[in-house]
Amino acid sequence: MGLRIFYHPEYYADIGEHVFPMEKYGLIVERLKSEGLVKEEEIITPYFPQDEDILLVHTRKYLEKVKNISLSYRELMILEIPLTEQVVTAFYWHVGGTISALQIALEKGVGINVGGGFHHAFPDHGEGFCLFNDIAISLKKGLEGKWFEKAIIVDCDLHQGNGNAFIFRDDERVFTLSIHQERNYPFPKMKSDLDIGLEDGTGDEEYLRLLGDALPPILDEFKPQVLFYIAGADPFKEDVLGGLRLSKGGLRRRDELVKEEATKRGIASVVTLGGGYAQRLEDTVDIHFQTIKVFLEK
């Protein structure tokens, strides 16, 4: 399969009884190994980012507050997860996983972070379980290093990618596409370059039609060298935070659509997992596993 998958056990942090299943990352890796998709030695330890990487996107004041575990009560309420040293370390690793996935994608066509996709984080604060914005940091690092000239973010998480929409709102080198449940978090939404706001109850057929109609012409016109994919598992019909009605098969076809459109144009794909809050944890793990399997297939 080649060395394309990045993971570290410290992606997990203990956040207590919480809807966000931090344990999913280790379970996904175990599933990948047990099904024979990857060997132990093919799971790569990511780069551990430096503070200057984080500061490509986040303000120094915010970073210092995070490192000192000194966010205000209001900031913690917006973040919606507890802040501990273990949580901070986990998010550093997630950022590094996406940076590493970008580097390998530019070399081999596909790079996979078994984590990441924390698209609600803004430069000066975290939101919605997202402490640092790994996508934006990786993208800025690549642009500053002249690793590529243009990139697209294809955000298929149930929730709009408000952090990325804000961060790249005036950057002509980055196209932000978000397909999400319209009447769901976040409120208010930021303006992406293209927002596809879905009605409650949208299922496989309509979702795939809308994404399939939108993505190819954007790729043809914008001509990015890199596609950052946020493959949220939360459009699943049994997600406790969502109101879309996609099946596992529909989500797999979504992944195949994104992969196919990128691959046939020679666009490098950086895969991150985003959210997933199914009633049964094994469903979330299964959906993420299928995403990785799709992107590992020839």
Tab-separated table of C-alpha atoms in Angstrom:
chain	number	residue	atom	x	y	z
A	1	MET	CA	0.000	0.000	0.000
A	2	GLY	CA	2.947	2.328	0.499
A	3	LEU	CA	3.670	4.595	3.419
A	4	ARG	CA	0.829	7.081	3.275
A	5	ILE	CA	-0.944	6.832	6.636
A	6	PHE	CA	-0.114	8.988	9.646
A	7	TYR	CA	-1.165	8.333	13.221
A	8	HIS	CA	0.107	8.643	16.776
A	9	PRO	CA	-1.421	7.105	19.919
A	10	GLU	CA	-1.488	10.577	21.473
A	11	TYR	CA	-4.172	11.624	18.991
A	12	TYR	CA	-6.320	10.380	21.863
A	13	ALA	CA	-6.922	12.542	24.906
A	14	ASP	CA	-9.204	11.780	27.828
A	15	ILE	CA	-12.036	14.328	27.679
A	16	GLY	CA	-14.374	12.409	29.982
A	17	GLU	CA	-17.983	11.595	29.121
A	18	HIS	CA	-18.303	13.426	25.822
A	19	VAL	CA	-20.057	13.119	22.474
A	20	PHE	CA	-16.714	13.421	20.641
A	21	PRO	CA	-15.286	9.878	20.440
A	22	MET	CA	-11.548	10.477	20.844
A	23	GLU	CA	-11.036	6.718	21.051
A	24	LYS	CA	-12.073	6.344	17.401
A	25	TYR	CA	-8.573	7.027	16.081
A	26	GLY	CA	-6.938	4.021	17.707
A	27	LEU	CA	-9.884	1.807	16.782
A	28	ILE	CA	-9.609	2.834	13.124
A	29	VAL	CA	-5.917	1.917	13.063
A	30	GLU	CA	-6.628	-1.448	14.695
A	31	ARG	CA	-9.302	-2.114	12.064
A	32	LEU	CA	-6.924	-1.184	9.235
A	33	LYS	CA	-4.376	-3.673	10.579
A	34	SER	CA	-6.853	-6.454	11.387
A	35	GLU	CA	-8.358	-6.273	7.880
A	36	GLY	CA	-4.886	-6.443	6.338
A	37	LEU	CA	-5.019	-3.038	4.680
A	38	VAL	CA	-1.817	-1.914	6.373
A	39	LYS	CA	0.992	-3.467	8.355
A	40	GLU	CA	2.182	-2.033	11.658
A	41	GLU	CA	5.312	-0.609	10.032
A	42	GLU	CA	3.201	1.236	7.446
A	43	ILE	CA	1.599	3.435	10.118
A	44	ILE	CA	3.919	6.445	10.216
A	45	THR	CA	4.572	8.710	13.184
A	46	PRO	CA	3.808	12.257	12.023
A	47	TYR	CA	5.941	15.340	12.266
A	48	PHE	CA	5.458	17.088	15.627
A	49	PRO	CA	4.806	20.746	14.778
A	50	GLN	CA	6.701	23.678	16.211
A	51	ASP	CA	5.020	26.754	17.622
A	52	GLU	CA	5.959	28.667	14.476
A	53	ASP	CA	3.780	26.229	12.525
A	54	ILE	CA	0.794	26.933	14.776
A	55	LEU	CA	1.472	30.669	14.457
A	56	LEU	CA	1.039	30.478	10.685
A	57	VAL	CA	-2.692	30.633	11.486
A	58	HIS	CA	-3.263	31.237	15.185
A	59	THR	CA	-2.422	34.362	17.140
A	60	ARG	CA	0.424	34.332	19.625
A	61	LYS	CA	-1.964	35.447	22.376
A	62	TYR	CA	-4.278	32.493	21.729
A	63	LEU	CA	-1.404	30.009	21.534
A	64	GLU	CA	0.039	31.231	24.834
A	65	LYS	CA	-3.352	30.912	26.531
A	66	VAL	CA	-3.713	27.380	25.186
A	67	LYS	CA	-0.224	26.322	26.285
A	68	ASN	CA	-0.762	27.840	29.725
A	69	ILE	CA	-4.190	26.158	30.023
A	70	SER	CA	-5.645	29.584	30.697
A	71	LEU	CA	-8.639	29.957	28.383
A	72	SER	CA	-11.530	31.878	29.896
A	73	TYR	CA	-14.802	30.218	30.886
A	74	ARG	CA	-16.447	31.701	27.780
A	75	GLU	CA	-13.637	30.443	25.527
A	76	LEU	CA	-13.999	26.956	26.989
A	77	MET	CA	-17.767	27.019	26.443
A	78	ILE	CA	-17.211	27.857	22.767
A	79	LEU	CA	-14.480	25.213	22.445
A	80	GLU	CA	-16.832	22.611	23.966
A	81	ILE	CA	-14.085	20.276	25.155
A	82	PRO	CA	-12.035	20.453	28.352
A	83	LEU	CA	-8.543	21.924	28.022
A	84	THR	CA	-5.725	19.889	29.552
A	85	GLU	CA	-2.068	19.354	28.696
A	86	GLN	CA	-3.059	16.005	27.180
A	87	VAL	CA	-5.621	17.708	24.924
A	88	VAL	CA	-3.074	20.320	23.810
A	89	THR	CA	-0.544	17.597	22.967
A	90	ALA	CA	-3.188	15.669	21.025
A	91	PHE	CA	-3.970	18.674	18.857
A	92	TYR	CA	-0.286	19.309	18.149
A	93	TRP	CA	-0.084	15.728	16.886
A	94	HIS	CA	-3.223	16.115	14.754
A	95	VAL	CA	-1.719	19.227	13.136
A	96	GLY	CA	1.496	17.332	12.471
A	97	GLY	CA	-0.445	14.461	10.945
A	98	THR	CA	-2.032	16.746	8.378
A	99	ILE	CA	1.287	18.450	7.580
A	100	SER	CA	2.868	15.016	7.070
A	101	ALA	CA	-0.082	13.835	4.963
A	102	LEU	CA	0.342	16.912	2.760
A	103	GLN	CA	4.039	16.210	2.257
A	104	ILE	CA	3.448	12.583	1.272
A	105	ALA	CA	0.470	13.523	-0.934
A	106	LEU	CA	2.679	15.854	-2.957
A	107	GLU	CA	5.131	12.983	-3.393
A	108	LYS	CA	2.776	10.027	-3.911
A	109	GLY	CA	-0.610	11.516	-4.818
A	110	VAL	CA	-2.425	10.641	-1.587
A	111	GLY	CA	-1.655	11.278	2.076
A	112	ILE	CA	-3.940	10.185	4.912
A	113	ASN	CA	-4.149	11.520	8.440
A	114	VAL	CA	-6.082	9.149	10.709
A	115	GLY	CA	-7.355	12.269	12.447
A	116	GLY	CA	-7.476	15.992	11.727
A	117	GLY	CA	-10.130	17.984	9.925
A	118	PHE	CA	-10.619	20.458	12.786
A	119	HIS	CA	-12.278	23.101	10.662
A	120	HIS	CA	-14.032	25.220	13.303
A	121	ALA	CA	-10.876	26.720	14.836
A	122	PHE	CA	-10.295	30.441	14.161
A	123	PRO	CA	-7.010	32.361	14.471
A	124	ASP	CA	-7.842	33.712	17.931
A	125	HIS	CA	-10.114	31.030	19.383
A	126	GLY	CA	-11.244	27.423	19.155
A	127	GLU	CA	-14.800	26.295	18.499
A	128	GLY	CA	-16.823	23.118	18.259
A	129	PHE	CA	-14.233	20.582	19.539
A	130	CYS	CA	-11.498	22.228	17.406
A	131	LEU	CA	-8.516	23.687	19.289
A	132	PHE	CA	-6.142	24.221	16.336
A	133	ASN	CA	-7.026	24.318	12.640
A	134	ASP	CA	-4.795	21.594	11.191
A	135	ILE	CA	-6.048	22.100	7.630
A	136	ALA	CA	-5.332	25.832	7.598
A	137	ILE	CA	-1.923	25.424	9.261
A	138	SER	CA	-0.850	22.743	6.779
A	139	LEU	CA	-2.148	24.718	3.841
A	140	LYS	CA	-0.376	27.905	4.947
A	141	LYS	CA	2.857	25.977	5.528
A	142	GLY	CA	2.656	24.560	2.020
A	143	LEU	CA	1.925	27.932	0.449
A	144	GLU	CA	4.696	29.692	2.366
A	145	GLY	CA	7.145	26.930	1.480
A	146	LYS	CA	6.069	27.141	-2.175
A	147	TRP	CA	5.228	23.431	-2.136
A	148	PHE	CA	2.259	24.266	-4.396
A	149	GLU	CA	0.505	27.348	-5.741
A	150	LYS	CA	-3.205	26.669	-5.237
A	151	ALA	CA	-5.345	24.359	-3.126
A	152	ILE	CA	-8.988	23.517	-2.594
A	153	ILE	CA	-10.634	22.462	0.653
A	154	VAL	CA	-13.500	20.036	0.032
A	155	ASP	CA	-15.335	19.926	3.339
A	156	CYS	CA	-17.865	17.100	3.518
A	157	ASP	CA	-18.336	17.208	7.275
A	158	LEU	CA	-21.960	17.637	8.354
A	159	HIS	CA	-21.097	21.057	9.784
A	160	GLN	CA	-19.966	24.053	7.752
A	161	GLY	CA	-16.216	24.695	7.810
A	162	ASN	CA	-16.524	28.165	9.284
A	163	GLY	CA	-12.924	28.475	10.471
A	164	ASN	CA	-11.454	27.734	7.059
A	165	ALA	CA	-14.015	29.963	5.331
A	166	PHE	CA	-12.926	32.852	7.555
A	167	ILE	CA	-9.171	32.220	7.400
A	168	PHE	CA	-9.058	31.994	3.597
A	169	ARG	CA	-11.819	34.501	2.816
A	170	ASP	CA	-9.458	36.867	0.960
A	171	ASP	CA	-6.896	34.335	-0.283
A	172	GLU	CA	-7.222	33.770	-4.020
A	173	ARG	CA	-4.856	30.798	-3.801
A	174	VAL	CA	-7.387	28.770	-1.790
A	175	PHE	CA	-10.909	27.695	-2.770
A	176	THR	CA	-13.182	26.685	0.104
A	177	LEU	CA	-16.096	24.345	-0.646
A	178	SER	CA	-18.398	23.197	2.146
A	179	ILE	CA	-21.372	20.859	1.740
A	180	HIS	CA	-23.245	20.713	5.033
A	181	GLN	CA	-26.582	20.620	6.825
A	182	GLU	CA	-27.822	24.214	6.649
A	183	ARG	CA	-29.888	24.255	9.844
A	184	ASN	CA	-27.162	22.992	12.124
A	185	TYR	CA	-24.081	24.293	13.921
A	186	PRO	CA	-22.324	26.699	13.418
A	187	PHE	CA	-24.457	29.821	13.782
A	188	PRO	CA	-23.833	32.207	12.159
A	189	LYS	CA	-21.972	30.609	9.278
A	190	MET	CA	-19.018	32.215	7.539
A	191	LYS	CA	-19.056	32.548	3.745
A	192	SER	CA	-17.092	29.893	1.856
A	193	ASP	CA	-16.241	30.296	-1.821
A	194	LEU	CA	-19.008	27.749	-2.338
A	195	ASP	CA	-21.477	26.721	0.339
A	196	ILE	CA	-23.913	23.914	-0.437
A	197	GLY	CA	-26.408	24.105	2.408
A	198	LEU	CA	-28.510	20.948	2.588
A	199	GLU	CA	-32.062	20.600	3.839
A	200	ASP	CA	-32.716	18.398	6.861
A	201	GLY	CA	-33.173	14.788	5.817
A	202	THR	CA	-31.113	15.004	2.610
A	203	GLY	CA	-30.154	11.488	1.517
A	204	ASP	CA	-27.660	9.762	-0.755
A	205	GLU	CA	-29.109	10.631	-4.158
A	206	GLU	CA	-29.509	14.375	-3.650
A	207	TYR	CA	-26.215	14.727	-1.782
A	208	LEU	CA	-24.213	12.926	-4.454
A	209	ARG	CA	-25.957	14.835	-7.248
A	210	LEU	CA	-25.181	18.217	-5.693
A	211	LEU	CA	-21.566	17.357	-4.912
A	212	GLY	CA	-21.082	15.679	-8.287
A	213	ASP	CA	-22.456	18.713	-10.128
A	214	ALA	CA	-20.382	21.222	-8.165
A	215	LEU	CA	-16.924	19.718	-7.788
A	216	PRO	CA	-15.730	18.900	-11.347
A	217	PRO	CA	-16.226	22.383	-12.866
A	218	ILE	CA	-14.540	24.027	-9.877
A	219	LEU	CA	-11.515	21.737	-10.220
A	220	ASP	CA	-11.371	22.441	-13.963
A	221	GLU	CA	-11.596	26.205	-13.554
A	222	PHE	CA	-9.567	26.741	-10.373
A	223	LYS	CA	-6.897	24.124	-11.207
A	224	PRO	CA	-5.545	23.389	-7.708
A	225	GLN	CA	-2.503	21.201	-7.206
A	226	VAL	CA	-3.767	19.954	-3.826
A	227	LEU	CA	-7.182	18.925	-2.497
A	228	PHE	CA	-7.677	18.884	1.276
A	229	TYR	CA	-10.567	16.522	1.970
A	230	ILE	CA	-12.499	16.613	5.245
A	231	ALA	CA	-14.316	13.279	5.139
A	232	GLY	CA	-16.741	13.743	8.025
A	233	ALA	CA	-18.654	10.629	9.081
A	234	ASP	CA	-21.455	12.764	10.517
A	235	PRO	CA	-23.749	13.005	7.457
A	236	PHE	CA	-24.601	9.382	8.394
A	237	LYS	CA	-28.303	8.835	9.029
A	238	GLU	CA	-27.718	7.606	12.599
A	239	ASP	CA	-25.473	10.466	13.726
A	240	VAL	CA	-26.627	11.955	17.029
A	241	LEU	CA	-25.549	15.509	16.130
A	242	GLY	CA	-26.803	15.433	12.554
A	243	GLY	CA	-29.982	15.556	10.549
A	244	LEU	CA	-28.860	14.231	7.169
A	245	ARG	CA	-29.805	10.756	5.988
A	246	LEU	CA	-26.795	9.334	4.172
A	247	SER	CA	-26.158	5.601	4.267
A	248	LYS	CA	-22.737	4.003	4.615
A	249	GLY	CA	-22.895	3.167	0.925
A	250	GLY	CA	-23.681	6.780	0.085
A	251	LEU	CA	-20.742	7.990	2.148
A	252	ARG	CA	-18.460	5.522	0.395
A	253	ARG	CA	-19.654	6.829	-2.988
A	254	ARG	CA	-18.989	10.364	-1.753
A	255	ASP	CA	-15.398	9.370	-0.975
A	256	GLU	CA	-15.039	7.662	-4.352
A	257	LEU	CA	-16.367	10.751	-6.130
A	258	VAL	CA	-13.856	13.071	-4.448
A	259	LYS	CA	-10.979	10.659	-5.039
A	260	GLU	CA	-11.871	10.054	-8.684
A	261	GLU	CA	-12.251	13.735	-9.560
A	262	ALA	CA	-8.918	14.584	-7.925
A	263	THR	CA	-7.004	11.597	-9.283
A	264	LYS	CA	-8.011	11.990	-12.917
A	265	ARG	CA	-6.798	15.598	-12.847
A	266	GLY	CA	-3.511	14.745	-11.143
A	267	ILE	CA	-4.471	16.627	-7.977
A	268	ALA	CA	-2.801	15.451	-4.758
A	269	SER	CA	-5.316	14.431	-2.066
A	270	VAL	CA	-4.815	15.101	1.647
A	271	VAL	CA	-7.393	13.072	3.579
A	272	THR	CA	-8.541	14.046	7.083
A	273	LEU	CA	-11.415	12.529	9.029
A	274	GLY	CA	-13.384	15.370	10.622
A	275	GLY	CA	-16.376	14.568	12.823
A	276	GLY	CA	-18.528	11.528	13.420
A	277	TYR	CA	-20.981	10.969	16.254
A	278	ALA	CA	-22.983	7.877	15.355
A	279	GLN	CA	-25.140	6.270	18.030
A	280	ARG	CA	-22.870	3.241	17.766
A	281	LEU	CA	-19.144	4.026	17.868
A	282	GLU	CA	-18.466	1.070	15.584
A	283	ASP	CA	-20.479	2.799	12.824
A	284	THR	CA	-18.281	5.902	13.027
A	285	VAL	CA	-15.171	3.715	12.937
A	286	ASP	CA	-16.565	1.748	9.985
A	287	ILE	CA	-17.296	4.905	7.961
A	288	HIS	CA	-13.808	6.321	8.564
A	289	PHE	CA	-12.286	2.927	7.754
A	290	GLN	CA	-14.153	2.871	4.432
A	291	THR	CA	-12.850	6.356	3.585
A	292	ILE	CA	-9.262	5.283	4.130
A	293	LYS	CA	-9.837	2.050	2.203
A	294	VAL	CA	-11.190	4.014	-0.779
A	295	PHE	CA	-8.134	6.266	-0.864
A	296	LEU	CA	-5.713	3.344	-0.519
A	297	GLU	CA	-7.224	1.482	-3.465
A	298	LYS	CA	-5.614	1.823	-6.866
